[in-house]
mmCIF file of C-alpha atoms in Angstrom:
data_model
loop_
_atom_site.group_PDB
_atom_site.id
_atom_site.type_symbol
_atom_site.label_atom_id
_atom_site.label_comp_id
_atom_site.label_asym_id
_atom_site.label_seq_id
_atom_site.Cartn_x
_atom_site.Cartn_y
_atom_site.Cartn_z
ATOM 1 C CA MET A 35 -5.152 -0.809 -18.160
ATOM 2 C CA ARG A 36 -4.122 0.750 -14.858
ATOM 3 C CA LYS A 37 -2.135 -1.292 -12.365
ATOM 4 C CA ALA A 38 -2.787 -1.706 -8.664
ATOM 5 C CA VAL A 39 0.489 -1.297 -6.780
ATOM 6 C CA LEU A 40 1.086 -2.239 -3.168
ATOM 7 C CA PHE A 41 3.609 0.297 -1.817
ATOM 8 C CA ILE A 42 4.190 -0.437 1.844
ATOM 9 C CA ALA A 43 6.847 -1.001 4.507
ATOM 10 C CA MET A 44 7.126 -4.041 6.726
ATOM 11 C CA SER A 45 9.433 -5.422 9.373
ATOM 12 C CA LEU A 46 11.849 -8.193 8.447
ATOM 13 C CA ASP A 47 9.387 -10.674 9.967
ATOM 14 C CA GLY A 48 6.451 -9.443 7.861
ATOM 15 C CA TYR A 49 4.506 -6.990 10.054
ATOM 16 C CA ILE A 50 3.186 -3.589 8.959
ATOM 17 C CA ALA A 51 2.351 -2.419 12.487
ATOM 18 C CA ASP A 52 3.439 -3.442 15.960
ATOM 19 C CA LYS A 53 1.215 -5.171 18.550
ATOM 20 C CA ASP A 54 -0.405 -1.831 19.424
ATOM 21 C CA GLY A 55 -0.932 -0.814 15.779
ATOM 22 C CA GLY A 56 1.993 1.623 15.939
ATOM 23 C CA VAL A 57 4.456 2.422 13.171
ATOM 24 C CA GLY A 58 7.094 4.347 15.121
ATOM 25 C CA TRP A 59 9.640 1.688 14.130
ATOM 26 C CA LEU A 60 9.557 2.717 10.443
ATOM 27 C CA LEU A 61 13.098 4.045 10.461
ATOM 28 C CA GLY A 62 16.364 3.019 8.917
ATOM 29 C CA GLN A 63 19.297 1.799 10.960
ATOM 30 C CA ASP A 64 20.653 5.345 11.449
ATOM 31 C CA ALA A 65 17.953 7.827 12.481
ATOM 32 C CA GLY A 66 19.990 10.771 11.134
ATOM 33 C CA ALA A 67 20.637 9.286 7.675
ATOM 34 C CA GLU A 68 18.601 9.734 4.508
ATOM 35 C CA ASN A 69 16.270 6.888 3.531
ATOM 36 C CA GLY A 70 16.477 7.297 -0.244
ATOM 37 C CA ASN A 71 13.937 8.598 -2.714
ATOM 38 C CA ALA A 72 11.787 5.523 -3.412
ATOM 39 C CA TYR A 73 8.589 7.333 -2.374
ATOM 40 C CA SER A 74 9.151 10.436 -4.501
ATOM 41 C CA GLU A 75 9.887 8.277 -7.540
ATOM 42 C CA PHE A 76 6.911 6.009 -6.862
ATOM 43 C CA VAL A 77 4.286 8.761 -6.587
ATOM 44 C CA LYS A 78 5.153 10.083 -10.052
ATOM 45 C CA GLY A 79 3.351 7.058 -11.476
ATOM 46 C CA ILE A 80 0.155 7.113 -9.412
ATOM 47 C CA ASP A 81 -2.908 9.334 -9.109
ATOM 48 C CA THR A 82 -5.162 7.270 -6.850
ATOM 49 C CA VAL A 83 -4.738 5.979 -3.289
ATOM 50 C CA ILE A 84 -6.807 3.244 -1.626
ATOM 51 C CA MET A 85 -6.740 2.516 2.097
ATOM 52 C CA GLY A 86 -8.862 1.110 4.879
ATOM 53 C CA TRP A 87 -10.313 3.086 7.766
ATOM 54 C CA ASP A 88 -7.539 2.242 10.250
ATOM 55 C CA THR A 89 -4.843 3.488 7.866
ATOM 56 C CA TYR A 90 -6.817 6.644 7.103
ATOM 57 C CA HIS A 91 -7.461 7.309 10.784
ATOM 58 C CA GLN A 92 -3.797 6.796 11.695
ATOM 59 C CA VAL A 93 -2.625 9.196 8.965
ATOM 60 C CA ALA A 94 -5.283 11.827 9.726
ATOM 61 C CA THR A 95 -4.968 11.792 13.525
ATOM 62 C CA GLU A 96 -1.439 10.644 14.321
ATOM 63 C CA LEU A 97 1.018 10.803 11.429
ATOM 64 C CA SER A 98 -0.173 14.034 9.760
ATOM 65 C CA PRO A 99 -3.053 15.605 11.733
ATOM 66 C CA THR A 100 -2.652 19.122 10.315
ATOM 67 C CA GLU A 101 -2.748 18.307 6.601
ATOM 68 C CA TRP A 102 -3.831 15.480 4.326
ATOM 69 C CA VAL A 103 -0.511 14.239 2.925
ATOM 70 C CA TYR A 104 -2.167 12.632 -0.111
ATOM 71 C CA ARG A 105 -4.005 15.775 -1.255
ATOM 72 C CA GLU A 106 -2.612 15.613 -4.805
ATOM 73 C CA PHE A 107 -4.183 12.170 -5.318
ATOM 74 C CA THR A 108 -7.766 10.954 -5.390
ATOM 75 C CA SER A 109 -8.089 8.981 -2.151
ATOM 76 C CA TYR A 110 -10.579 6.214 -1.431
ATOM 77 C CA VAL A 111 -11.156 5.065 2.131
ATOM 78 C CA VAL A 112 -12.852 1.673 2.275
ATOM 79 C CA THR A 113 -15.027 1.678 5.376
ATOM 80 C CA HIS A 114 -18.460 0.991 6.805
ATOM 81 C CA ARG A 115 -18.162 4.164 8.875
ATOM 82 C CA GLU A 116 -19.341 7.567 7.764
ATOM 83 C CA GLY A 117 -16.374 9.806 7.027
ATOM 84 C CA LYS A 118 -16.359 13.577 6.934
ATOM 85 C CA PRO A 119 -16.249 14.511 3.228
ATOM 86 C CA ALA A 120 -13.145 16.381 2.144
ATOM 87 C CA GLU A 121 -11.549 17.431 -1.120
ATOM 88 C CA ASN A 122 -10.232 14.393 -3.027
ATOM 89 C CA ILE A 123 -11.145 11.970 -0.185
ATOM 90 C CA HIS A 124 -13.989 9.557 -0.905
ATOM 91 C CA PHE A 125 -15.374 7.289 1.801
ATOM 92 C CA THR A 126 -16.864 4.178 0.260
ATOM 93 C CA HIS A 127 -18.726 1.072 1.379
ATOM 94 C CA GLU A 128 -17.670 -0.645 -1.868
ATOM 95 C CA SER A 129 -15.496 -3.716 -1.371
ATOM 96 C CA PRO A 130 -11.782 -3.184 -2.073
ATOM 97 C CA CYS A 131 -11.974 -5.765 -4.877
ATOM 98 C CA SER A 132 -14.884 -4.196 -6.745
ATOM 99 C CA LEU A 133 -13.359 -0.732 -6.233
ATOM 100 C CA VAL A 134 -10.011 -1.788 -7.708
ATOM 101 C CA LYS A 135 -11.687 -3.592 -10.623
ATOM 102 C CA ARG A 136 -13.743 -0.481 -11.385
ATOM 103 C CA LEU A 137 -10.755 1.876 -11.126
ATOM 104 C CA LYS A 138 -8.569 -0.356 -13.318
ATOM 105 C CA GLY A 139 -11.126 0.107 -16.098
ATOM 106 C CA GLN A 140 -10.875 3.906 -15.949
ATOM 107 C CA GLU A 141 -8.254 6.168 -17.485
ATOM 108 C CA GLY A 142 -5.445 7.261 -15.221
ATOM 109 C CA LYS A 143 -2.128 6.436 -13.654
ATOM 110 C CA GLY A 144 -1.399 3.672 -11.153
ATOM 111 C CA ILE A 145 -3.568 2.837 -8.167
ATOM 112 C CA TRP A 146 -1.666 2.828 -4.873
ATOM 113 C CA VAL A 147 -2.840 0.226 -2.387
ATOM 114 C CA CYS A 148 -1.639 2.055 0.730
ATOM 115 C CA GLY A 149 -3.011 -0.236 3.431
ATOM 116 C CA GLY A 150 -4.106 -1.770 5.656
ATOM 117 C CA ALA A 151 -3.724 -5.470 5.962
ATOM 118 C CA LYS A 152 -7.440 -6.292 5.556
ATOM 119 C CA VAL A 153 -7.602 -4.380 2.273
ATOM 120 C CA VAL A 154 -4.362 -5.952 1.030
ATOM 121 C CA GLN A 155 -5.432 -9.466 1.980
ATOM 122 C CA GLN A 156 -8.778 -9.132 0.169
ATOM 123 C CA LEU A 157 -7.065 -7.857 -2.976
ATOM 124 C CA MET A 158 -4.490 -10.653 -2.784
ATOM 125 C CA ALA A 159 -7.240 -13.279 -2.531
ATOM 126 C CA GLU A 160 -8.656 -12.009 -5.836
ATOM 127 C CA GLY A 161 -5.260 -11.595 -7.540
ATOM 128 C CA LEU A 162 -5.769 -7.857 -8.014
ATOM 129 C CA VAL A 163 -2.339 -6.549 -6.951
ATOM 130 C CA ASP A 164 -0.126 -6.212 -10.030
ATOM 131 C CA ARG A 165 3.063 -4.809 -8.526
ATOM 132 C CA PHE A 166 4.609 -5.020 -5.070
ATOM 133 C CA HIS A 167 6.900 -2.258 -3.819
ATOM 134 C CA ILE A 168 7.879 -3.382 -0.342
ATOM 135 C CA SER A 169 10.364 -1.668 1.936
ATOM 136 C CA ILE A 170 11.921 -4.066 4.433
ATOM 137 C CA ILE A 171 12.704 -2.138 7.619
ATOM 138 C CA PRO A 172 15.699 -3.410 9.619
ATOM 139 C CA THR A 173 13.768 -4.560 12.662
ATOM 140 C CA ILE A 174 12.075 -7.720 13.870
ATOM 141 C CA LEU A 175 8.837 -6.964 15.714
ATOM 142 C CA GLY A 176 7.914 -10.477 16.799
ATOM 143 C CA GLY A 177 4.204 -9.750 16.484
ATOM 144 C CA GLY A 178 1.644 -7.229 15.318
ATOM 145 C CA ILE A 179 -0.375 -6.811 12.140
ATOM 146 C CA ARG A 180 0.894 -9.152 9.448
ATOM 147 C CA LEU A 181 0.937 -7.867 5.867
ATOM 148 C CA PHE A 182 0.048 -11.119 4.136
ATOM 149 C CA GLY A 183 -2.316 -13.638 5.635
ATOM 150 C CA PRO A 184 -2.911 -17.226 4.587
ATOM 151 C CA MET A 185 -3.666 -17.605 0.872
ATOM 152 C CA ASP A 186 -5.220 -20.395 -1.154
ATOM 153 C CA ALA A 187 -2.641 -20.269 -3.934
ATOM 154 C CA GLU A 188 0.962 -19.363 -4.598
ATOM 155 C CA VAL A 189 1.604 -15.954 -6.174
ATOM 156 C CA PRO A 190 4.672 -16.171 -8.442
ATOM 157 C CA LEU A 191 6.575 -12.881 -8.720
ATOM 158 C CA ARG A 192 9.340 -11.447 -10.889
ATOM 159 C CA LEU A 193 11.948 -9.184 -9.274
ATOM 160 C CA ILE A 194 12.068 -5.811 -11.035
ATOM 161 C CA ARG A 195 14.438 -3.922 -8.722
ATOM 162 C CA ALA A 196 16.221 -4.208 -5.387
ATOM 163 C CA GLU A 197 17.994 -1.331 -3.662
ATOM 164 C CA SER A 198 19.242 -0.624 -0.164
ATOM 165 C CA CYS A 199 19.695 2.642 1.697
ATOM 166 C CA ASN A 200 20.241 3.151 5.423
ATOM 167 C CA GLY A 201 19.526 -0.509 6.087
ATOM 168 C CA ILE A 202 16.111 -0.353 4.378
ATOM 169 C CA THR A 203 15.815 -2.742 1.451
ATOM 170 C CA GLU A 204 13.432 -1.679 -1.302
ATOM 171 C CA LEU A 205 12.063 -4.628 -3.267
ATOM 172 C CA VAL A 206 9.918 -4.220 -6.367
ATOM 173 C CA TYR A 207 8.177 -7.274 -7.822
ATOM 174 C CA GLU A 208 5.575 -7.761 -10.512
ATOM 175 C CA LYS A 209 3.065 -10.538 -10.591
ATOM 176 C CA ARG A 210 4.382 -13.198 -12.948
ATOM 177 C CA LEU A 211 1.900 -14.658 -15.382
ATOM 178 C CA PRO A 212 1.775 -18.434 -15.469
ATOM 179 C CA CYS A 213 3.554 -20.092 -18.389
ATOM 180 C CA LEU A 214 1.228 -21.497 -21.014
ATOM 181 C CA ALA A 215 1.976 -24.965 -22.316
ATOM 182 C CA ASN A 216 2.412 -25.256 -26.075
#
């Protein structure tokens, strides 16, 4: 079965965007230094990207307005808006949870949960994120859009890998299954 993987960056205090929704702070501690190859390694294992409208709109209009940077993947944009159809980009009214459940049952590589917070929080509430690849950016924003919201239950995780490059700490966790009593 395919896995849903949250691959995202956040500030040290847990925000994925600043108070204005901006992500200009997504840099390491030295602007001229390399930030490692976590992304290029990660994308080798995925073929599908899921995001909300705000994330899609920010990528398409601000971060990469001249080309769709996820063109080699099948992209799903969860929205109630009507999107302009494009190659490998599907706009869907389906809930993030039912979409992920459906995609997990299909053949393919991993499913990248790209953002935003509303999509992530819905998937977390249903326990549908299997792996967490979180880049901690060396900054404290003090406010903005929080990655994780309140949850009804603890989510135990197992550390798979931790690396640091240019002040950015890459943490990879998998959801830990509860121990069964004998």
